[in-house]
CSV table of C-alpha atoms and ligand atoms in Angstrom, one decimal:
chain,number,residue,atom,x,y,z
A,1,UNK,CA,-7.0,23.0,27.1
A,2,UNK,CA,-5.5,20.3,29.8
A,3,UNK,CA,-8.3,17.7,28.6
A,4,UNK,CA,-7.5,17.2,25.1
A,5,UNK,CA,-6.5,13.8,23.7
A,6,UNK,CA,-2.8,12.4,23.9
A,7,UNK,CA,-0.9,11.4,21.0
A,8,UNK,CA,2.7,9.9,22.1
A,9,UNK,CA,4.3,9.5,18.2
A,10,UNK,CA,4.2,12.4,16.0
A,11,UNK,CA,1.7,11.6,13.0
A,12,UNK,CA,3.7,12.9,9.8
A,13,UNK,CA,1.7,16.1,8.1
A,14,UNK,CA,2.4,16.8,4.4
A,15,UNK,CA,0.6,19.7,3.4
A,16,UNK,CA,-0.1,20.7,-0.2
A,17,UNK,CA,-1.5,23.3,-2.7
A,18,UNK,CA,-4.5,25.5,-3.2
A,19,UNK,CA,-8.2,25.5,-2.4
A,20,UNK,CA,-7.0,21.7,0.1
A,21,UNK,CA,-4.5,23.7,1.6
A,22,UNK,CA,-7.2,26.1,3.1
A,23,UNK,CA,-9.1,22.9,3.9
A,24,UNK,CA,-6.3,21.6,5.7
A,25,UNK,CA,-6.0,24.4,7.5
A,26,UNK,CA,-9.4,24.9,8.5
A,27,UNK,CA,-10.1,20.8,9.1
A,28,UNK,CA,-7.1,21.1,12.1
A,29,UNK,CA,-8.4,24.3,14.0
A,30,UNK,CA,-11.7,23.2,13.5
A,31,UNK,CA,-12.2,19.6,14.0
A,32,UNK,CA,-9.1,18.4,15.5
A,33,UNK,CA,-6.8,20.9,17.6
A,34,UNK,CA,-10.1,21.7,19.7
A,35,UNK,CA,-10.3,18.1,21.1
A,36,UNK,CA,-6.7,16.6,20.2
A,37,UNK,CA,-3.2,17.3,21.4
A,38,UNK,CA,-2.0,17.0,17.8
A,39,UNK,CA,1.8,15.6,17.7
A,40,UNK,CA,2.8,16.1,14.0
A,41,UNK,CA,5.8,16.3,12.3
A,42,UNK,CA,5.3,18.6,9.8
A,43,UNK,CA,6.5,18.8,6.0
A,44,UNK,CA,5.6,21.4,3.7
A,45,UNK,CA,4.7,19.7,0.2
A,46,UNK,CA,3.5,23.4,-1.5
A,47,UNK,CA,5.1,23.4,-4.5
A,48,UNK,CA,6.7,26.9,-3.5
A,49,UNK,CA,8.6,24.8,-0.7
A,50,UNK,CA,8.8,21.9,-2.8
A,51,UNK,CA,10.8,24.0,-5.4
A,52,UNK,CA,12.8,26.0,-2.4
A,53,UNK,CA,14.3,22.7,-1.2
A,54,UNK,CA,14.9,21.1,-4.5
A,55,UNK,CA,12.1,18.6,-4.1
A,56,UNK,CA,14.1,17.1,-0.6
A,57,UNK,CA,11.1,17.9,1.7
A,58,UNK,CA,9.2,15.1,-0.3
A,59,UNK,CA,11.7,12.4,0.1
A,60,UNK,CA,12.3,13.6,3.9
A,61,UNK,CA,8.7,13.4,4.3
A,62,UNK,CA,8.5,10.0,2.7
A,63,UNK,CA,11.2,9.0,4.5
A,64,UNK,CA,9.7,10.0,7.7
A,65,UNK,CA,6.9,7.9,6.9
A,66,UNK,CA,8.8,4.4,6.9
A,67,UNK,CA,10.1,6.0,10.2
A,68,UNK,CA,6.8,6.4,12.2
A,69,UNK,CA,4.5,4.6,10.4
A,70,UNK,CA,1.8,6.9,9.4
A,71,UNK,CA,1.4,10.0,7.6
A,72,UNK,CA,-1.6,12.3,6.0
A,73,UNK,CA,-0.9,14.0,3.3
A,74,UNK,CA,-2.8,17.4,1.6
A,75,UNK,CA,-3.5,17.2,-2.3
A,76,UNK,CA,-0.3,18.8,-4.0
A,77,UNK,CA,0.0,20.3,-7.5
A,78,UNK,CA,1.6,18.2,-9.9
A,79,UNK,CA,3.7,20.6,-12.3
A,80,UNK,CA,3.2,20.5,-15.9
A,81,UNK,CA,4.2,23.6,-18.5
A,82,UNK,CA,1.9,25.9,-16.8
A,83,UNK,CA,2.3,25.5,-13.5
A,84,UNK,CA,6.4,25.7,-14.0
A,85,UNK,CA,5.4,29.0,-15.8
A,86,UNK,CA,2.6,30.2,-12.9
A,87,UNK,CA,5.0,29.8,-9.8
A,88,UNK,CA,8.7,30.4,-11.7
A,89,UNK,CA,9.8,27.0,-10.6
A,90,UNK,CA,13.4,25.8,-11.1
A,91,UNK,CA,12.1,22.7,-12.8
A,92,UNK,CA,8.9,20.4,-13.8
A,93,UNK,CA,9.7,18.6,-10.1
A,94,UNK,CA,8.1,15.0,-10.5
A,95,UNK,CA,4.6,13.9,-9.3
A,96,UNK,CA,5.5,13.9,-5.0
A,97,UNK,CA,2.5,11.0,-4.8
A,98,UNK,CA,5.0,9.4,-7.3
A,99,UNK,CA,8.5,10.1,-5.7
A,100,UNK,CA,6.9,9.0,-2.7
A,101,UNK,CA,5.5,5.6,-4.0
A,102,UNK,CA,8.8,4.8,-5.2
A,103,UNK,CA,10.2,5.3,-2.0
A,104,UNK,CA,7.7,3.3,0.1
A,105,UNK,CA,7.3,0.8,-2.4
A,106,UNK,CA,3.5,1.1,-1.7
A,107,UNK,CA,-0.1,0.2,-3.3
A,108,UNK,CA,-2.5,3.1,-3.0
A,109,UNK,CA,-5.9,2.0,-2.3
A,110,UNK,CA,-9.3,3.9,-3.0
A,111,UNK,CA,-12.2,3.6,-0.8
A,112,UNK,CA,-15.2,5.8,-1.3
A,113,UNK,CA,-17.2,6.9,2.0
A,114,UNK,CA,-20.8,5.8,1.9
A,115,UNK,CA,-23.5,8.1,3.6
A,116,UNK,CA,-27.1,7.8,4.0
A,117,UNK,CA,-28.9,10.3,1.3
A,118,UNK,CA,-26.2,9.5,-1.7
A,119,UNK,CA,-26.9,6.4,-3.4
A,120,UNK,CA,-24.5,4.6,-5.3
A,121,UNK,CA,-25.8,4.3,-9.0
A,122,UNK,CA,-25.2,0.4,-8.7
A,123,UNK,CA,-28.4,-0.3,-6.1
A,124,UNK,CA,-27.0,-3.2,-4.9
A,125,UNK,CA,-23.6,-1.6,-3.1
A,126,UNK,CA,-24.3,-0.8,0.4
A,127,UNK,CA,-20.7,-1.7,1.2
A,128,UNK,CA,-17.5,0.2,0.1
A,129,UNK,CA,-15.9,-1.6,-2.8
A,130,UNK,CA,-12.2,-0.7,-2.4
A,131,UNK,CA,-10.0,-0.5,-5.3
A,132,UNK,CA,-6.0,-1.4,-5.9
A,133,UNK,CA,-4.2,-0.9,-8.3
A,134,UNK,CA,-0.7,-2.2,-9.1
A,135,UNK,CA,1.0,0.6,-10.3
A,136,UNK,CA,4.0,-0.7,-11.9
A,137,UNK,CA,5.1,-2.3,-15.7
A,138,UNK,CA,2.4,-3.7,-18.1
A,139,UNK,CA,1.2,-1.4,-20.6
A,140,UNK,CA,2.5,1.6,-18.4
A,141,UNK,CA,6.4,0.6,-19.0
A,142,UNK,CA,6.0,-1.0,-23.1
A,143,UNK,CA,8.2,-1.0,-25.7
A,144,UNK,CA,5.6,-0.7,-29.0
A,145,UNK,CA,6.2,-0.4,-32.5
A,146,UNK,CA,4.4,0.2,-36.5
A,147,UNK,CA,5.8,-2.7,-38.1
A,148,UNK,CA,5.8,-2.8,-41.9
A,149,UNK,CA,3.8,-5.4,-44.1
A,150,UNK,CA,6.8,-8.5,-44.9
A,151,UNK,CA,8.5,-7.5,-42.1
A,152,UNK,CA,8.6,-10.0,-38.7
A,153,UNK,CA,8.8,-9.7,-34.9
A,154,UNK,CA,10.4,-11.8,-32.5
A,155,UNK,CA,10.6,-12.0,-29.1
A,156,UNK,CA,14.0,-12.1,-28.0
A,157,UNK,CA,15.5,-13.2,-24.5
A,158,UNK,CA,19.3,-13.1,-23.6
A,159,UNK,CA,20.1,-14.2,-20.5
A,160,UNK,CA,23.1,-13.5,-18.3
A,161,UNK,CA,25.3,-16.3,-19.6
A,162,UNK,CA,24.3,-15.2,-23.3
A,163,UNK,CA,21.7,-18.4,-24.3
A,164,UNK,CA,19.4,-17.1,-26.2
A,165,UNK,CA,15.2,-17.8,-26.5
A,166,UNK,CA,13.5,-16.5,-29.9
A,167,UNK,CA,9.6,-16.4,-29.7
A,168,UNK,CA,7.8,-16.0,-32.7
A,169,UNK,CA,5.4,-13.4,-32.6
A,170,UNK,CA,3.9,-12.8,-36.0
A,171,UNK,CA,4.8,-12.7,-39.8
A,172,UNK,CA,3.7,-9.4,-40.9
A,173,UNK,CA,3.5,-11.2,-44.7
A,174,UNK,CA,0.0,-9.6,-45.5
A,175,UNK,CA,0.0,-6.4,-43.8
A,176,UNK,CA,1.2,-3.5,-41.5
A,177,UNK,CA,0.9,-3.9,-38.2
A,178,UNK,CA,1.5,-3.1,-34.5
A,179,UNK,CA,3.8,-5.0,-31.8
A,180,UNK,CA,4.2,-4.0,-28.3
A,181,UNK,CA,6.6,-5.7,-26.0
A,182,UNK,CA,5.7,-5.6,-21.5
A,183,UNK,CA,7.1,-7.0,-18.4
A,184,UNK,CA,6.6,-7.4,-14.8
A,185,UNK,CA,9.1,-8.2,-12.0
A,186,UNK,CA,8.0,-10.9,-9.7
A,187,UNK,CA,9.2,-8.7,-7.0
A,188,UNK,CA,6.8,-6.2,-7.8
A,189,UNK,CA,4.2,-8.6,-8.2
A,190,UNK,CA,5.2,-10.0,-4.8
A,191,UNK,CA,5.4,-6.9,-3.0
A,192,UNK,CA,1.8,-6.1,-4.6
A,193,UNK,CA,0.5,-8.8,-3.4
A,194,UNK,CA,1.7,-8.6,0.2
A,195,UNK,CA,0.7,-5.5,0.3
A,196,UNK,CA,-3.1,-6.4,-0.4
A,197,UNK,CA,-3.3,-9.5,2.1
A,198,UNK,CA,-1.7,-7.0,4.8
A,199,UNK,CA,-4.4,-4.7,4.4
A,200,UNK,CA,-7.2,-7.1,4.1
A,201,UNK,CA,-6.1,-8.4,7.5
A,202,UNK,CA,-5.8,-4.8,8.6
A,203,UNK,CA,-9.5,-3.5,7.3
A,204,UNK,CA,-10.8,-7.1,7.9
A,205,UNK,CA,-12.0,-7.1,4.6
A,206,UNK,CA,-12.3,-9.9,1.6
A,207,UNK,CA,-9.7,-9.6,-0.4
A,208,UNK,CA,-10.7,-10.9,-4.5
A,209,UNK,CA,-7.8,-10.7,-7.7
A,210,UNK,CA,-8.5,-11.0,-10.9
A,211,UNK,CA,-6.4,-11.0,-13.6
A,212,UNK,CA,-7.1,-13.0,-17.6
A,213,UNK,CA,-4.7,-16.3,-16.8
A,214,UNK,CA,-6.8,-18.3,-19.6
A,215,UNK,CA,-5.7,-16.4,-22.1
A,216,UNK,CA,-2.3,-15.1,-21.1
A,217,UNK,CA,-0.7,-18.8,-19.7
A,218,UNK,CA,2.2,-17.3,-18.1
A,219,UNK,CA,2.3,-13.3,-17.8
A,220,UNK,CA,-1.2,-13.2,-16.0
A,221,UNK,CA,-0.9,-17.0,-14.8
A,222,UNK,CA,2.4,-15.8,-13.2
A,223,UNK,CA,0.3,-13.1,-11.1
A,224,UNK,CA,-2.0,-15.7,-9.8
A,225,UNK,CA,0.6,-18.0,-9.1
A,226,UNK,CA,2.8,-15.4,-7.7
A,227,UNK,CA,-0.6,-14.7,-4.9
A,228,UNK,CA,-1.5,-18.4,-4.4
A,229,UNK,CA,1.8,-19.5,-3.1
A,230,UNK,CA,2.1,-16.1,-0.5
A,231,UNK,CA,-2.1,-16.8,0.2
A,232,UNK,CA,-0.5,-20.5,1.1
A,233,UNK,CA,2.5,-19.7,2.5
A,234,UNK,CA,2.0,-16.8,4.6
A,235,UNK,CA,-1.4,-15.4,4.8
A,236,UNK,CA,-4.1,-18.4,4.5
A,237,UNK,CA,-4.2,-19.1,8.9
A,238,UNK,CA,-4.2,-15.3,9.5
A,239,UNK,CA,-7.0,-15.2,7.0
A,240,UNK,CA,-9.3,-18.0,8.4
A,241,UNK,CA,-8.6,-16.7,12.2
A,242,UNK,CA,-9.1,-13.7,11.1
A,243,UNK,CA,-12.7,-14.8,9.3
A,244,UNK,CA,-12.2,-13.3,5.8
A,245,UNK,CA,-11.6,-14.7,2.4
A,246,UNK,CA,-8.9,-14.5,-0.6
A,247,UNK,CA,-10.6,-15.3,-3.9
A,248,UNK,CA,-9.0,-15.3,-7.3
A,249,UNK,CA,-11.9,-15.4,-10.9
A,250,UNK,CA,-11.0,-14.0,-14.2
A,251,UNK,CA,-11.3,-10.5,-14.5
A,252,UNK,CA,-14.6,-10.9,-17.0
A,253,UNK,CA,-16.0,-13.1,-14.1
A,254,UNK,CA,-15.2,-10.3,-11.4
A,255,UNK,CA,-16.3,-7.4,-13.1
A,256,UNK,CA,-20.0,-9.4,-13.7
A,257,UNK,CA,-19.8,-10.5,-9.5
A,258,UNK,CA,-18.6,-7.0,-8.4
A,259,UNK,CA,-21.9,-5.2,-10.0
A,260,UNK,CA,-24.4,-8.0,-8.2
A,261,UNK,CA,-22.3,-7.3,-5.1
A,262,UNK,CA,-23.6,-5.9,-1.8
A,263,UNK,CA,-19.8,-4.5,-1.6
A,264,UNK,CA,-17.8,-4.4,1.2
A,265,UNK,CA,-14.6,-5.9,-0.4
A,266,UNK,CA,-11.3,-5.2,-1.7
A,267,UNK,CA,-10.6,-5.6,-5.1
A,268,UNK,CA,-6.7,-6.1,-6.2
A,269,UNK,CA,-6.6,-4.9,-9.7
A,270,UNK,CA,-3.5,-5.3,-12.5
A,271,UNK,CA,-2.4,-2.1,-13.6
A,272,UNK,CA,-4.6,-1.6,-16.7
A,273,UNK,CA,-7.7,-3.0,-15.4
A,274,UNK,CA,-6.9,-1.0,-12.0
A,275,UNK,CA,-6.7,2.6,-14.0
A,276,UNK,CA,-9.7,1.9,-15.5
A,277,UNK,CA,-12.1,0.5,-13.2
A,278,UNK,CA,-11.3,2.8,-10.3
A,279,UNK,CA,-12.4,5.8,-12.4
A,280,UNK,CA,-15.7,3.2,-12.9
A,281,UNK,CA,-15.9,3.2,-9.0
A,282,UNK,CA,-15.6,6.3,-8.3
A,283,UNK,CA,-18.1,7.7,-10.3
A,284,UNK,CA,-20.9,5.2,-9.5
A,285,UNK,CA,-20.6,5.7,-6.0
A,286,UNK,CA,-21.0,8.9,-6.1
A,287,UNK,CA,-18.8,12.3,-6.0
A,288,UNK,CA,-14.7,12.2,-6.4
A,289,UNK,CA,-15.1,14.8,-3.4
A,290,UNK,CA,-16.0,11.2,-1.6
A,291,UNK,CA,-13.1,9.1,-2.6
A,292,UNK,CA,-10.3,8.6,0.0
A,293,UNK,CA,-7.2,6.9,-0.7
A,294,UNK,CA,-4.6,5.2,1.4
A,295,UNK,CA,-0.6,4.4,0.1
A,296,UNK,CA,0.4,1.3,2.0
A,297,UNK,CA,3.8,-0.9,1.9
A,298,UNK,CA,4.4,-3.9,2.1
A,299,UNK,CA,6.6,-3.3,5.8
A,300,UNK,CA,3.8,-1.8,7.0
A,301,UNK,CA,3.5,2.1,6.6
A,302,UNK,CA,0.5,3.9,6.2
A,303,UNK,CA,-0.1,7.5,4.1
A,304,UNK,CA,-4.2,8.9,4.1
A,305,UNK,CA,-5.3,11.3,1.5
A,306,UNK,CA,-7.9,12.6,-0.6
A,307,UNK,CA,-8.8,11.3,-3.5
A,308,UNK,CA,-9.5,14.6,-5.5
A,309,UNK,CA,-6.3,17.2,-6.4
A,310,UNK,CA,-6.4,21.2,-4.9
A,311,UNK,CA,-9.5,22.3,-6.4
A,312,UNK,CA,-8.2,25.3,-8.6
A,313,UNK,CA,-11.2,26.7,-9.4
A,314,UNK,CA,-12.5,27.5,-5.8
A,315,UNK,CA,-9.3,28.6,-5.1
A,316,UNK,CA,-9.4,30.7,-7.5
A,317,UNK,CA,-13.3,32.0,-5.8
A,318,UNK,CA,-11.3,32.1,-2.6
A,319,UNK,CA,-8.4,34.2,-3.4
A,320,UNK,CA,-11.3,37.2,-4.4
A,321,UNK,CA,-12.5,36.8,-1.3
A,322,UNK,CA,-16.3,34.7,-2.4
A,323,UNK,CA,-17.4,31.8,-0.2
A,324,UNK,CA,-16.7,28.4,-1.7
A,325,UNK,CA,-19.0,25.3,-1.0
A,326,UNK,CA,-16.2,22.9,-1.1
A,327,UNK,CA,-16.4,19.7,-0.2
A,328,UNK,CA,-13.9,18.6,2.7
A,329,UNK,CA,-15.1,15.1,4.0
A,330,UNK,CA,-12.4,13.3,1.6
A,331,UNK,CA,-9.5,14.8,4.0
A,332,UNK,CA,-11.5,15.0,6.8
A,333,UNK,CA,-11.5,10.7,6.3
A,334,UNK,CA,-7.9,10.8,5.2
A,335,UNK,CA,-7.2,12.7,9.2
A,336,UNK,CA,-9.6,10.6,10.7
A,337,UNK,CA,-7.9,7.6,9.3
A,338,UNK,CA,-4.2,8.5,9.9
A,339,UNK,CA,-5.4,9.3,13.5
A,340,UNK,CA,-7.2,6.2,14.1
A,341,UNK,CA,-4.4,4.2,12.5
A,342,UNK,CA,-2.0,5.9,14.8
A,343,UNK,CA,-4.1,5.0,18.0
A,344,UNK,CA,-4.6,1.5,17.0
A,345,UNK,CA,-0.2,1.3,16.4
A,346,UNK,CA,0.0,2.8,20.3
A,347,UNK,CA,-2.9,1.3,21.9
A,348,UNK,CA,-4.3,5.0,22.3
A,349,UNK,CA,-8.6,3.9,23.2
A,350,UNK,CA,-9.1,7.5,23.1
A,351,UNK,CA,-7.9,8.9,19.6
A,352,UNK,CA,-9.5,5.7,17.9
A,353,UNK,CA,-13.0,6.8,19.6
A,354,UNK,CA,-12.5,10.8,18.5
A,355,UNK,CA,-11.5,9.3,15.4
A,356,UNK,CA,-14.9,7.2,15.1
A,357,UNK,CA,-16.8,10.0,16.3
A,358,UNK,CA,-15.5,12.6,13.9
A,359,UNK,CA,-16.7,10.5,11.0
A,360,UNK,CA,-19.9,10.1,12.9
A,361,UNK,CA,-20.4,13.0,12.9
A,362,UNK,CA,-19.6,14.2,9.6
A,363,UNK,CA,-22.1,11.1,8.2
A,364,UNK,CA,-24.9,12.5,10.4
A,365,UNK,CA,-24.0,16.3,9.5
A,366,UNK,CA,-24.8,14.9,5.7
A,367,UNK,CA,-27.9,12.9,6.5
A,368,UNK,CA,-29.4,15.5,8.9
A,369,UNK,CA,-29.8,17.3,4.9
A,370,UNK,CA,-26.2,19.8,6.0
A,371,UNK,CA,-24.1,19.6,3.3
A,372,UNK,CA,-21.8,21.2,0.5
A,373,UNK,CA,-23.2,22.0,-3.4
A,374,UNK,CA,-21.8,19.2,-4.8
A,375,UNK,CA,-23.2,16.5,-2.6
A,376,UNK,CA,-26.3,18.9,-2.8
A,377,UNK,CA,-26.9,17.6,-6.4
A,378,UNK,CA,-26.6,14.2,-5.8
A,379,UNK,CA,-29.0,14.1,-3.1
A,380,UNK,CA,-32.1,11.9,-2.5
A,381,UNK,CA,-32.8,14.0,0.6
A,382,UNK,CA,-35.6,16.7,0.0
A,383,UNK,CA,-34.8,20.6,0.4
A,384,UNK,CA,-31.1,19.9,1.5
A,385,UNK,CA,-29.4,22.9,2.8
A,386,UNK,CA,-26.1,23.6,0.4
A,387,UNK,CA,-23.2,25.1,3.3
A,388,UNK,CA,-20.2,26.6,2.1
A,389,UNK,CA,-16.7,24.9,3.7
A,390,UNK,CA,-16.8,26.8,6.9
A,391,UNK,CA,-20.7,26.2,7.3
A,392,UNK,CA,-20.3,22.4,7.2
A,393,UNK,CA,-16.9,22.4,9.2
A,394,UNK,CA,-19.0,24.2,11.9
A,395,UNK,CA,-21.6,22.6,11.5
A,396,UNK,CA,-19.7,18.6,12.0
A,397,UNK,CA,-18.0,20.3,15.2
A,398,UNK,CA,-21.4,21.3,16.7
A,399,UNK,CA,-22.3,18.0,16.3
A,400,UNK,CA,-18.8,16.4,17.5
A,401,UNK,CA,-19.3,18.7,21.0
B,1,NAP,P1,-9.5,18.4,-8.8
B,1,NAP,O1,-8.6,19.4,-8.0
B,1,NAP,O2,-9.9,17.2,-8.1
B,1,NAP,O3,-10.8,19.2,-9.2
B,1,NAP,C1,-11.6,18.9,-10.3
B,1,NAP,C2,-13.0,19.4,-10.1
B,1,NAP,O4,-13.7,18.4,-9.3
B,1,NAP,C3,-13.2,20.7,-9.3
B,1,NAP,O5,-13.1,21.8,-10.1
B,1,NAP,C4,-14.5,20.5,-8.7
B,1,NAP,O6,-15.6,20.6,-9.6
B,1,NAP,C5,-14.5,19.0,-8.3
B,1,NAP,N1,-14.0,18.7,-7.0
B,1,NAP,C6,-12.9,17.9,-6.7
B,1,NAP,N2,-12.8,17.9,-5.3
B,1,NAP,C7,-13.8,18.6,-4.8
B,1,NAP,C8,-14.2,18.8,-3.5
B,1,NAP,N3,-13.5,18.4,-2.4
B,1,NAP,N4,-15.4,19.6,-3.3
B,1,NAP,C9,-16.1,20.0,-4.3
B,1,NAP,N5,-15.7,19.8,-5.6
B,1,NAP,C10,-14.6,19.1,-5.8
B,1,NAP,O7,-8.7,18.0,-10.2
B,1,NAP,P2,-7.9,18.8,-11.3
B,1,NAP,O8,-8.6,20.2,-11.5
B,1,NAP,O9,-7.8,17.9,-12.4
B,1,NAP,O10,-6.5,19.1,-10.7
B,1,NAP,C11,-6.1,20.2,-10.0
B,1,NAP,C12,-4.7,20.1,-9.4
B,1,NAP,O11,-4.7,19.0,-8.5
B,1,NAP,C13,-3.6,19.7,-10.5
B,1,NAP,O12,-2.5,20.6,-10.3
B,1,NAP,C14,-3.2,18.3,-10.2
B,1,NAP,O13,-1.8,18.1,-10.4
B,1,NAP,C15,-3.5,18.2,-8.7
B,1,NAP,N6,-3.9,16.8,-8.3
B,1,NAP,C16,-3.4,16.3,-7.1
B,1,NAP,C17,-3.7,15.1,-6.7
B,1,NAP,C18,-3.1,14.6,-5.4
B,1,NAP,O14,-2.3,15.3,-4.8
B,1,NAP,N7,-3.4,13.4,-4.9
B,1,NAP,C19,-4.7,14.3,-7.3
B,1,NAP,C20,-5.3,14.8,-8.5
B,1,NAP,C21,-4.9,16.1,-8.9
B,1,NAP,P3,-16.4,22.0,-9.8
B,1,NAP,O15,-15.3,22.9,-10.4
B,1,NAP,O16,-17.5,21.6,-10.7
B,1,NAP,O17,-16.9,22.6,-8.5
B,2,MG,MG1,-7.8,6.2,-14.6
């Protein structure tokens, strides 16, 4: 087809594992290749591949990413005993979300996709309340220990020219006990926060932090310091011409405004309290099969995926041949979002509009009462009709036609 949509820089494609690899599949003939000229520069993340090339084609594709500027990525498997065992694999190859992470220095964000007939179980969100998490030190990196009753710990600081700081922390005179020792780099913190003003400008969205500075007078104080001199510095004009607000509370406070909220926010977490309340937002607004997530650096660079991992269990269906009803609107979002994100970096009217009008569609495919078993369940839409994957993929490009 001559008509299709013009991309002029490749979007970089990392496909994955399983029951999202046959989504992926299926998502690009279709939704996209019908009505797009898809540009990609394709990477093949399946752990077979992944285990071919040593792992490389993660850190090519990663690598690729801080080239262009925007990738989507499939689920993958992350190997653990079994899985080494299932596909014969050299070695347990790291987490690829992970390797690539640490190569774009990123903060993943988690936004769930709202759509008329699935409530949130919080009434009062009719916005998206998008989560990130800082995913480095704190509890994650500790040093912790038993300590035996009589004994002491100190905290002990040696700094490059040898001087020495020794900080109490606690006579163990009366009793056993427990000592754990954390950090955090500035950098990191730094980097973090950048990251979260850049994409608050980006989804022109409120951006809030909360960490417990009352109580912890210079670890946490140091992370709201840390984002009050960049807010100052750097961010706070962009911010006002931009019409959106920073706003730092306690993390007791936030958690008590977040559940009154109408939503429609972004919510920078610290590591801890990011692990566990994302898990908390993602259930009360609705299915993890809802959940999209988006890796962004601090330079800039932009990687779209699902939420959810490959789905074993209808691959599992698949592979015999029976019909699965799974639920692809996660990486529908996660194409739709690359794609838009690549129009709006090369001023392409076009793509953003098919990328606006997929999603469209897919929201009305699931409010018209179309939809897959899981969302079926959830439902406040009388006699909704359960689809299997193809059914609702066919059934959004009817719509998108
Ligand atoms: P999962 O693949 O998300 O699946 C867990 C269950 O959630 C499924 O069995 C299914 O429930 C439901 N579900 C998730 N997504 C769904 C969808 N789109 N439509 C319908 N139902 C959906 O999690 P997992 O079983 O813990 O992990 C499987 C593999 O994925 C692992 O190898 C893990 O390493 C990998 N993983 C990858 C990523 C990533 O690449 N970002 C993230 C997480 C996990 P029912 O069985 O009840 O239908
Ligand atoms: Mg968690």
């Amino acid at each position: 087809m001559s008509d299709r949509i013009k991309m002029t820089t490749p979007l970089v494609e990392m496909d994955g594992d399983e029951m999202t690899r046959v989504v992926w599949r299926k998502i690009k003939d279709i939704l996209i290749t019908p009505f797009v000229d898809l540009k990609t520069e394709y990477y093949d993340l399946g752990l077979e591949n992944r285990d071919a090339t040593d792992d490389k084609v993660t850190v090519d594709s990663a690598n690729a990413t801080k080239k262009y500027g925007v990738a989507v990525k499939c689920a993958t498997i992350t190997p653990n005993a079994a899985r080494v065992e299932e596909f014969h694999l050299k070695k347990m190859w790291k987490s690829p979300n992970g390797t690539i992470r640490s190569i774009l220095d990123g903060t993943v964000f988690r936004a769930p996709i709202l759509v008329k007939g699935i409530s949130p179980l919080v009434p009062s969100w009719k916005a998206p309340i998008v989560i990130a998490r800082h995913a480095y030190g704190d509890v994650y990196s500790a040093v912790d220990a038993r300590v035996p009753k009589g004994a002491k710990a100190e905290l002990v600081i040696t700094e490059e020219n040898g001087a020495k700081t020794v900080l109490p922390i606690k006579d163990f005179a009366g009793s056993d006990g427990i000592v754990m020792g954390m950090h955090n780099l500035d950098s990191s913190i730094e980097s973090f926060a950048r990251t979260c003003f850049e994409y608050a400008l980006s989804e022109k969205m409120d951006l809030w932090f909360s960490s417990k500075d009352t109580i912890s007078k210079k670890y946490d104080h140091r992370f709201k310091d840390i984002f009050a001199e960049l807010y100052q510095s750097e961010y706070k004009e962009r911010f006002e011409a931009a019409g959106i607000t920073y706003f730092y509370t306690l993390v007791d406070d936030a958690i008590a405004r977040v559940m009154k909220s109408g939503g429609g926010f972004i919510w920078a977490c610290k590591n801890y309290d990011g692990d566990v309340f994302s898990d908390m937002l993602a259930t009360a607004f609705g299915s993890l099969a809802m959940m999209t997530s988006v890796l962004v650096s601090p330079d800039g660079c932009y990687e779209y995926e699902a939420a959810h991992g490959t789905i074993p269990r209808h691959y599992h269906k698949y592979l015999k041949g029976e019909k699965t009803s799974t639920n692809p609107i996660a990486t529908i979002f996660a194409w739709t979002g690359a794609l838009a994100k690549r129009a709006e970096l090369d001023g392409l009217p076009d793509l953003a509009d098919f990328a606006r009008r997929t999603e469209d569609a897919v929201l009305a495919t699931v409010a018209s009462g179309k939809m897959t078993g899981d969302l079926a369940l959830l439902t406040s839409i009388p006699d909704a009709e359960v689809l299997d994957l193809d059914g609702f993929l066919n059934a959004v490009a009817a719509r998108l036609a």
